[in-house]
Coordinates of C-alpha atoms in Angstrom, one line a residue:
M295 CA 23.2 15.1 -39.8
R296 CA 26.9 15.1 -39.1
Q297 CA 27.4 12.0 -41.4
L298 CA 25.4 13.7 -44.1
R299 CA 27.6 16.8 -44.0
S300 CA 30.7 14.7 -44.0
W301 CA 29.4 12.8 -47.0
M302 CA 28.6 16.0 -48.9
R303 CA 32.0 17.4 -48.1
D304 CA 33.7 14.2 -49.3
C305 CA 31.6 14.5 -52.5
G306 CA 32.7 18.1 -53.1
V307 CA 36.3 17.4 -52.4
G308 CA 36.2 14.2 -54.4
F309 CA 34.6 15.9 -57.4
V310 CA 37.3 18.6 -57.4
R311 CA 40.1 16.0 -57.2
A312 CA 38.5 13.9 -59.9
A313 CA 38.3 16.9 -62.1
Q314 CA 42.0 17.7 -61.5
A315 CA 43.1 14.0 -62.1
A316 CA 41.0 13.8 -65.3
G317 CA 42.4 17.1 -66.5
V318 CA 46.0 16.0 -66.1
A319 CA 45.4 12.5 -67.6
L320 CA 43.5 13.8 -70.6
L321 CA 45.9 16.6 -71.4
I322 CA 47.7 14.6 -74.1
P323 CA 44.5 13.1 -75.6
A324 CA 43.2 16.7 -75.9
V325 CA 46.3 17.5 -78.0
W326 CA 45.5 14.6 -80.3
A327 CA 41.9 15.6 -80.5
A328 CA 42.9 19.1 -81.5
A329 CA 45.2 17.7 -84.2
A330 CA 42.3 15.6 -85.5
G331 CA 40.1 18.6 -85.6
L332 CA 42.7 20.6 -87.4
W333 CA 43.0 17.8 -90.0
Q334 CA 39.3 17.9 -90.5
L335 CA 39.4 21.7 -90.8
W336 CA 42.0 21.3 -93.5
G337 CA 39.6 19.1 -95.5
G338 CA 40.6 15.6 -94.3
S339 CA 42.6 14.9 -97.4
P340 CA 45.0 11.9 -97.4
W341 CA 48.1 14.1 -97.0
S342 CA 46.8 16.9 -94.8
W343 CA 47.2 14.7 -91.6
I344 CA 51.0 14.7 -91.7
A345 CA 51.5 18.2 -90.1
P346 CA 48.9 17.8 -87.3
F347 CA 50.3 14.3 -86.6
I348 CA 53.8 15.7 -86.2
W349 CA 52.6 18.5 -84.0
A350 CA 50.7 16.1 -81.8
A351 CA 53.7 13.8 -81.5
I352 CA 56.0 16.7 -80.5
G353 CA 53.3 17.9 -78.0
T354 CA 53.2 14.4 -76.5
L355 CA 57.0 14.3 -76.0
A356 CA 56.9 17.8 -74.6
L357 CA 54.0 17.2 -72.2
A358 CA 55.0 13.8 -70.9
R359 CA 57.3 15.1 -68.1
P360 CA 54.9 17.9 -67.0
V361 CA 52.0 15.4 -66.8
C362 CA 54.1 13.2 -64.6
R363 CA 55.2 16.1 -62.4
M364 CA 51.6 17.3 -62.0
T365 CA 50.6 13.8 -61.1
R366 CA 53.3 13.5 -58.4
V367 CA 52.2 16.9 -57.0
L368 CA 48.5 15.7 -56.8
V369 CA 49.4 12.4 -55.1
A370 CA 51.7 14.2 -52.6
N371 CA 49.1 16.8 -51.8
W372 CA 46.2 14.3 -51.4
T373 CA 47.9 11.4 -49.7
G374 CA 51.4 12.6 -48.5
I375 CA 53.0 9.9 -50.7
V376 CA 56.2 11.3 -52.2
L377 CA 57.1 9.7 -55.5
P378 CA 60.8 10.5 -56.3
P379 CA 61.2 11.6 -59.9
G380 CA 64.3 9.6 -60.5
Y381 CA 65.6 12.0 -63.1
R382 CA 69.3 12.1 -63.8
E383 CA 71.1 15.1 -62.3
L384 CA 73.1 17.3 -64.5
A385 CA 76.9 17.0 -64.0
P386 CA 78.8 20.2 -63.3
I387 CA 80.1 22.2 -66.2
T388 CA 83.9 22.6 -66.0
Q389 CA 86.1 25.0 -68.0
L390 CA 89.4 23.4 -69.0
S391 CA 92.7 25.0 -69.4
T392 CA 92.2 25.1 -73.2
G393 CA 89.2 27.4 -72.7
Y394 CA 86.6 24.9 -73.8
W395 CA 83.8 23.7 -71.5
W396 CA 83.3 20.0 -70.6
N397 CA 79.8 18.9 -69.8
G398 CA 80.5 15.2 -69.1
H399 CA 79.7 14.2 -72.7
S400 CA 81.4 16.7 -75.1
Y401 CA 83.3 19.9 -75.4
S402 CA 81.8 23.3 -76.2
R403 CA 83.1 26.8 -76.8
T404 CA 80.7 28.5 -74.3
R405 CA 79.1 27.5 -71.1
E406 CA 75.6 28.0 -72.5
D407 CA 76.3 25.6 -75.4
A408 CA 77.7 23.0 -73.1
R409 CA 74.7 23.2 -70.8
R410 CA 72.2 23.1 -73.7
E411 CA 73.9 20.0 -75.2
Q412 CA 74.0 18.4 -71.8
R413 CA 70.3 18.9 -71.2
L414 CA 69.3 17.5 -74.6
K415 CA 71.5 14.4 -74.3
N416 CA 70.4 13.9 -70.7
W417 CA 66.7 14.1 -71.7
R418 CA 67.3 11.7 -74.6
Y419 CA 69.1 9.0 -72.7
D420 CA 67.5 9.3 -69.3
P421 CA 65.4 6.1 -68.7
A422 CA 63.0 8.4 -66.8
T423 CA 62.1 10.1 -70.1
W424 CA 60.6 6.9 -71.5
R425 CA 59.0 6.0 -68.2
D426 CA 57.2 9.3 -68.3
L427 CA 56.1 8.8 -71.8
R428 CA 54.8 5.4 -71.0
F429 CA 52.9 6.8 -68.0
A430 CA 51.4 9.6 -70.1
L431 CA 50.1 7.1 -72.6
I432 CA 48.7 4.8 -69.9
A433 CA 47.1 7.5 -67.7
P434 CA 44.1 8.4 -70.0
F435 CA 43.0 4.7 -70.2
S436 CA 43.5 3.9 -66.5
F437 CA 42.7 6.6 -63.9
G438 CA 41.7 9.2 -66.5
L439 CA 38.5 7.3 -67.5
V440 CA 37.7 6.5 -63.9
A441 CA 38.2 10.1 -62.8
L442 CA 36.0 11.3 -65.7
V443 CA 32.9 9.4 -64.4
P444 CA 31.7 12.1 -61.9
L445 CA 32.2 14.8 -64.5
L446 CA 30.2 12.8 -67.0
G447 CA 27.4 12.4 -64.4
V448 CA 27.1 16.2 -64.1
V449 CA 27.2 16.6 -67.9
A450 CA 24.4 14.0 -68.3
A451 CA 22.4 15.7 -65.5
V452 CA 22.6 19.1 -67.2
L453 CA 21.8 17.8 -70.6
T454 CA 18.7 15.9 -69.4
L455 CA 17.5 18.4 -66.9
A456 CA 14.9 20.0 -69.3
N457 CA 13.5 16.9 -71.0
L458 CA 14.1 13.8 -68.8
P459 CA 13.8 14.4 -65.0
D460 CA 14.6 10.8 -64.3
G461 CA 17.8 11.1 -66.4
Y462 CA 18.8 14.2 -64.4
L463 CA 18.4 12.3 -61.1
A464 CA 20.4 9.3 -62.5
G465 CA 23.3 11.5 -63.6
L466 CA 23.3 13.3 -60.2
L467 CA 23.3 10.0 -58.4
V468 CA 26.2 8.7 -60.5
T469 CA 28.2 11.8 -59.5
I470 CA 27.4 11.6 -55.8
A471 CA 28.1 7.9 -55.7
T472 CA 31.5 8.0 -57.5
A473 CA 33.0 11.4 -56.6
P474 CA 34.4 10.4 -53.2
Y475 CA 36.2 7.4 -54.8
A476 CA 37.0 8.1 -58.5
W477 CA 40.0 10.2 -57.8
R478 CA 41.6 7.5 -55.8
S479 CA 42.4 5.5 -58.9
V480 CA 45.3 7.7 -59.6
I481 CA 47.2 6.5 -56.5
P482 CA 47.9 2.8 -57.5
V483 CA 48.6 3.8 -61.1
A484 CA 51.1 6.5 -60.2
T485 CA 52.7 4.4 -57.5
R486 CA 53.2 1.5 -60.0
F487 CA 54.4 3.4 -63.0
L488 CA 56.1 6.6 -61.6
G489 CA 58.3 5.1 -59.0
A490 CA 62.0 4.8 -59.9
S491 CA 62.8 1.2 -60.8
A492 CA 65.9 -0.7 -59.6
T493 CA 67.4 -0.3 -63.1
M494 CA 67.0 3.4 -63.1
E495 CA 68.4 3.7 -59.6
L496 CA 71.4 1.7 -60.6
A497 CA 71.9 3.8 -63.8
D498 CA 71.6 7.0 -61.7
R499 CA 74.2 5.5 -59.3
V500 CA 76.6 4.7 -62.2
D501 CA 76.1 8.3 -63.6
T502 CA 76.7 9.8 -60.2
L503 CA 79.9 7.8 -59.7
T504 CA 81.1 8.7 -63.2
A505 CA 80.5 12.4 -62.6
L506 CA 82.3 12.1 -59.2
R507 CA 85.2 10.4 -60.8
A508 CA 85.6 13.1 -63.4
D509 CA 85.2 15.8 -60.8
T510 CA 87.8 14.1 -58.5
T511 CA 90.2 13.9 -61.4
I512 CA 89.8 17.6 -62.2
A513 CA 90.2 18.5 -58.6
Q514 CA 93.4 16.4 -58.3
A515 CA 94.8 18.0 -61.4
A516 CA 94.1 21.5 -60.0
E517 CA 95.6 20.5 -56.6
I518 CA 98.8 19.3 -58.4
R519 CA 99.0 22.6 -60.3
R520 CA 98.6 24.5 -57.1
I521 CA 101.4 22.6 -55.3
E522 CA 103.7 23.0 -58.3
R523 CA 102.9 26.8 -58.4
D524 CA 103.5 27.2 -54.7
L525 CA 106.8 25.3 -54.9
H526 CA 107.9 27.3 -58.0
D527 CA 107.0 30.7 -56.7
G528 CA 107.8 30.2 -53.0
A529 CA 110.3 27.7 -51.7
Q530 CA 112.1 27.0 -55.0
A531 CA 112.8 30.7 -55.6
R532 CA 114.0 31.2 -52.1
L533 CA 116.3 28.2 -52.3
V534 CA 117.8 29.5 -55.6
A535 CA 118.4 32.8 -53.9
L536 CA 119.9 31.0 -50.9
G537 CA 122.4 29.2 -53.2
L538 CA 123.4 32.5 -54.9
A539 CA 123.8 34.2 -51.5
L540 CA 126.0 31.4 -50.2
A541 CA 128.2 31.4 -53.4
T542 CA 128.6 35.2 -53.1
A543 CA 129.5 35.0 -49.4
E544 CA 132.1 32.3 -50.2
K545 CA 133.8 34.7 -52.6
L546 CA 133.6 37.7 -50.2
M547 CA 134.8 35.8 -47.1
E548 CA 138.5 36.8 -47.6
T549 CA 138.0 40.3 -49.1
N550 CA 135.0 41.6 -47.3
P551 CA 134.1 39.5 -44.2
E552 CA 131.5 41.9 -42.9
Q553 CA 129.5 41.8 -46.1
A554 CA 129.9 38.0 -46.3
K555 CA 128.5 37.7 -42.7
E556 CA 125.5 39.9 -43.7
L557 CA 124.8 37.7 -46.7
L558 CA 125.0 34.6 -44.5
R559 CA 122.5 36.2 -42.1
D560 CA 120.1 36.9 -45.0
A561 CA 120.6 33.3 -46.2
R562 CA 119.8 31.9 -42.8
A563 CA 116.6 34.0 -42.7
G564 CA 115.7 32.9 -46.2
A565 CA 116.3 29.2 -45.2
A566 CA 113.9 29.7 -42.2
T567 CA 111.3 31.3 -44.4
S568 CA 111.6 28.4 -47.0
L569 CA 111.2 25.9 -44.2
T570 CA 108.1 27.6 -43.0
E571 CA 106.6 27.7 -46.5
L572 CA 107.4 24.0 -47.0
R573 CA 105.7 23.2 -43.7
E574 CA 102.6 25.2 -44.7
L575 CA 102.5 23.4 -48.1
V576 CA 102.8 20.0 -46.4
R577 CA 100.1 21.0 -43.9
G578 CA 97.8 21.9 -46.8
I579 CA 98.4 18.5 -48.4
S580 CA 98.2 16.3 -45.3
P581 CA 98.5 18.0 -41.9
P582 CA 100.9 16.1 -39.7
V583 CA 98.7 16.5 -36.6
L584 CA 95.9 14.8 -38.5
N585 CA 98.0 11.8 -39.3
E586 CA 99.6 11.6 -35.8
R587 CA 96.7 12.5 -33.5
G588 CA 93.5 12.1 -35.4
L589 CA 90.6 14.4 -36.5
A590 CA 89.6 15.8 -33.2
D591 CA 93.0 17.2 -32.2
A592 CA 93.6 18.3 -35.8
V593 CA 90.4 20.4 -35.7
R594 CA 91.4 21.8 -32.3
A595 CA 94.8 22.8 -33.7
M596 CA 93.1 24.4 -36.7
A597 CA 90.7 26.3 -34.4
M598 CA 93.6 27.8 -32.5
D599 CA 94.9 29.4 -35.6
M600 CA 91.7 31.0 -36.6
P601 CA 91.2 34.8 -36.1
V602 CA 87.8 34.3 -34.5
D603 CA 86.6 32.5 -31.4
V604 CA 86.1 28.8 -32.2
A605 CA 84.7 26.2 -29.8
V606 CA 85.2 22.6 -30.5
E607 CA 83.0 19.8 -29.1
T608 CA 84.0 16.3 -30.0
D609 CA 82.9 12.7 -29.1
L610 CA 84.5 10.6 -31.8
P611 CA 85.7 7.0 -31.8
Q612 CA 89.4 6.4 -32.5
P613 CA 90.8 5.6 -34.9
L614 CA 88.9 6.6 -38.0
D615 CA 89.6 5.8 -41.6
P616 CA 92.2 8.2 -42.9
P617 CA 90.3 9.2 -46.1
I618 CA 87.2 10.0 -44.1
E619 CA 89.2 12.0 -41.6
S620 CA 90.8 14.0 -44.4
A621 CA 87.5 14.7 -46.1
L622 CA 85.9 16.0 -42.9
Y623 CA 89.0 18.0 -41.9
F624 CA 89.3 19.9 -45.2
G625 CA 85.5 20.3 -45.2
I626 CA 85.6 21.9 -41.8
A627 CA 88.5 24.1 -43.0
E628 CA 86.4 25.3 -45.9
L629 CA 83.4 26.0 -43.8
L630 CA 85.6 27.9 -41.3
A631 CA 87.1 30.0 -44.1
N632 CA 83.6 30.9 -45.4
A633 CA 82.5 31.9 -41.9
V634 CA 85.4 34.3 -41.6
K635 CA 85.7 35.6 -45.1
H636 CA 82.0 35.8 -46.3
A637 CA 79.8 35.6 -43.2
H638 CA 82.1 37.9 -41.0
A639 CA 81.4 35.7 -38.0
S640 CA 82.9 36.4 -34.6
H641 CA 82.1 33.0 -33.1
V642 CA 82.0 29.5 -34.5
R643 CA 81.0 26.2 -32.9
I644 CA 82.2 22.9 -34.2
S645 CA 80.6 19.6 -33.1
L646 CA 82.0 16.2 -34.0
L647 CA 80.1 13.1 -33.0
Q648 CA 79.0 9.7 -34.2
E649 CA 75.3 8.9 -34.6
G650 CA 74.9 5.2 -35.3
N651 CA 76.9 4.4 -38.4
Q652 CA 77.2 8.1 -39.3
L653 CA 80.0 10.5 -38.5
C654 CA 78.5 14.0 -38.1
A655 CA 80.4 17.3 -38.2
E656 CA 78.3 20.4 -37.5
V657 CA 79.7 23.9 -38.0
E658 CA 77.6 26.8 -36.8
D659 CA 78.6 30.5 -36.9
N660 CA 76.9 33.7 -35.9
G661 CA 77.6 35.5 -39.2
R662 CA 75.2 37.4 -41.4
G663 CA 73.8 34.2 -43.1
G664 CA 72.4 34.0 -46.6
A665 CA 74.8 31.2 -47.6
G666 CA 73.7 28.6 -50.3
I667 CA 75.1 25.7 -52.1
N668 CA 75.9 26.7 -55.7
P669 CA 76.6 23.6 -57.8
D670 CA 79.6 25.3 -59.4
G671 CA 80.8 27.0 -56.2
G672 CA 83.0 25.9 -53.3
L673 CA 80.2 24.4 -51.2
G674 CA 79.0 22.5 -54.3
G675 CA 82.5 21.0 -54.7
L676 CA 82.6 20.1 -51.0
R677 CA 79.3 18.3 -51.4
R678 CA 80.6 16.3 -54.4
R679 CA 83.8 15.4 -52.5
L680 CA 81.7 14.1 -49.6
A681 CA 79.5 12.2 -52.1
V682 CA 82.6 10.1 -53.0
F683 CA 82.2 8.5 -49.5
D684 CA 78.3 8.5 -49.7
G685 CA 78.4 11.6 -47.5
T686 CA 76.1 14.5 -47.5
L687 CA 76.2 18.3 -46.9
E688 CA 73.2 20.3 -45.7
I689 CA 73.1 24.0 -44.9
T690 CA 70.5 26.2 -43.3
S691 CA 71.4 29.9 -43.5
P692 CA 68.6 32.4 -43.1
E693 CA 69.4 36.1 -43.7
G694 CA 70.9 37.5 -40.6
G695 CA 72.2 34.1 -39.4
P696 CA 73.0 31.9 -37.9
T697 CA 74.4 29.5 -40.5
R698 CA 74.5 25.8 -39.7
A699 CA 76.2 23.2 -41.9
W700 CA 76.0 19.4 -41.3
M701 CA 78.4 17.0 -42.9
M702 CA 77.4 13.3 -42.6
V703 CA 79.7 10.5 -43.7
P704 CA 79.0 6.8 -43.2
C705 CA 81.4 4.8 -41.1
A706 CA 81.7 1.4 -39.6
S707 CA 79.9 1.0 -36.2
S708 CA 82.3 0.7 -33.3

């Protein structure tokens, strides 16, 4: 009895899954059938087929990607097999100093135009688009027909119920015998034709590196402009004022010694301020403590200057590659600034350790949470900078906190 109940349950579940698979696979053939019916409705003349054909072709292109996405969802829900889509990610949209927007391919006057052109070109030249179209055309003649068998058995049973009792039993038997297995035909077909090929993965890698290179170039240009602005508005202006003060003091030394001494005192204070500003500027470019003592001590020194309580736990090998140290250092600095400025945290914990061939930096704060990675925001830029080293950034930040951020960067095993 238990085996019978299990068999009936498998039949019911299999019938539902077969219906779902057949519905997805036969969606595009249904569009062409509707186009053929419309052609016949218009009289079936030699030229009346053009408009329905064009509509069906456009519908095929528009439905190819949704069909593939629905197939992936069905396979994942039924078997737990996750088929990565392999679609190219959209590069960030950047506004240039001229006011135009650069989308990685062309310039546009507005952000919306840049994103629209980028999506169209990405869809047209993405190899996954033609892979999806191929799968959508193969699906009806592979698992679509197989998944349709249990449904056809039910249809045959209903049609022959009144006149042919034997036919009714035959149709019901076909449904019961095939329902537990018909839906399984979607798995090998989807695995074979929907998985990302080596060529697509290589193309995605090249696109990613190209986008990272462009993003890095823009970031470097912005950093150079920041350094130039800080020098011009800060130390340079103070040094010019210092030169003028010294020249004036030299002229007043014999006629008004007291005023000359006051100018010299002001000049000395200005020189000290300029030296402090230059040190801050150098620290922002390449902190001396990072170059001299490594990442762990540099993070401890940074923690001592923060206005909140920061605990640092570290177990890192020494030495590390300078570019990796710099990327993690400035990443931690950005996460600390966010914790203070946006999360209003009162305590932050930083953990630095090596797990296998991965360097891990974890930053946790007790702030208000709700943080997310916006592709065009600071955290999105941090994720792209880490991606240059094949690194990753992951964040969990529920409302009310706490916020945890993990930066993982590959390194050579010690």
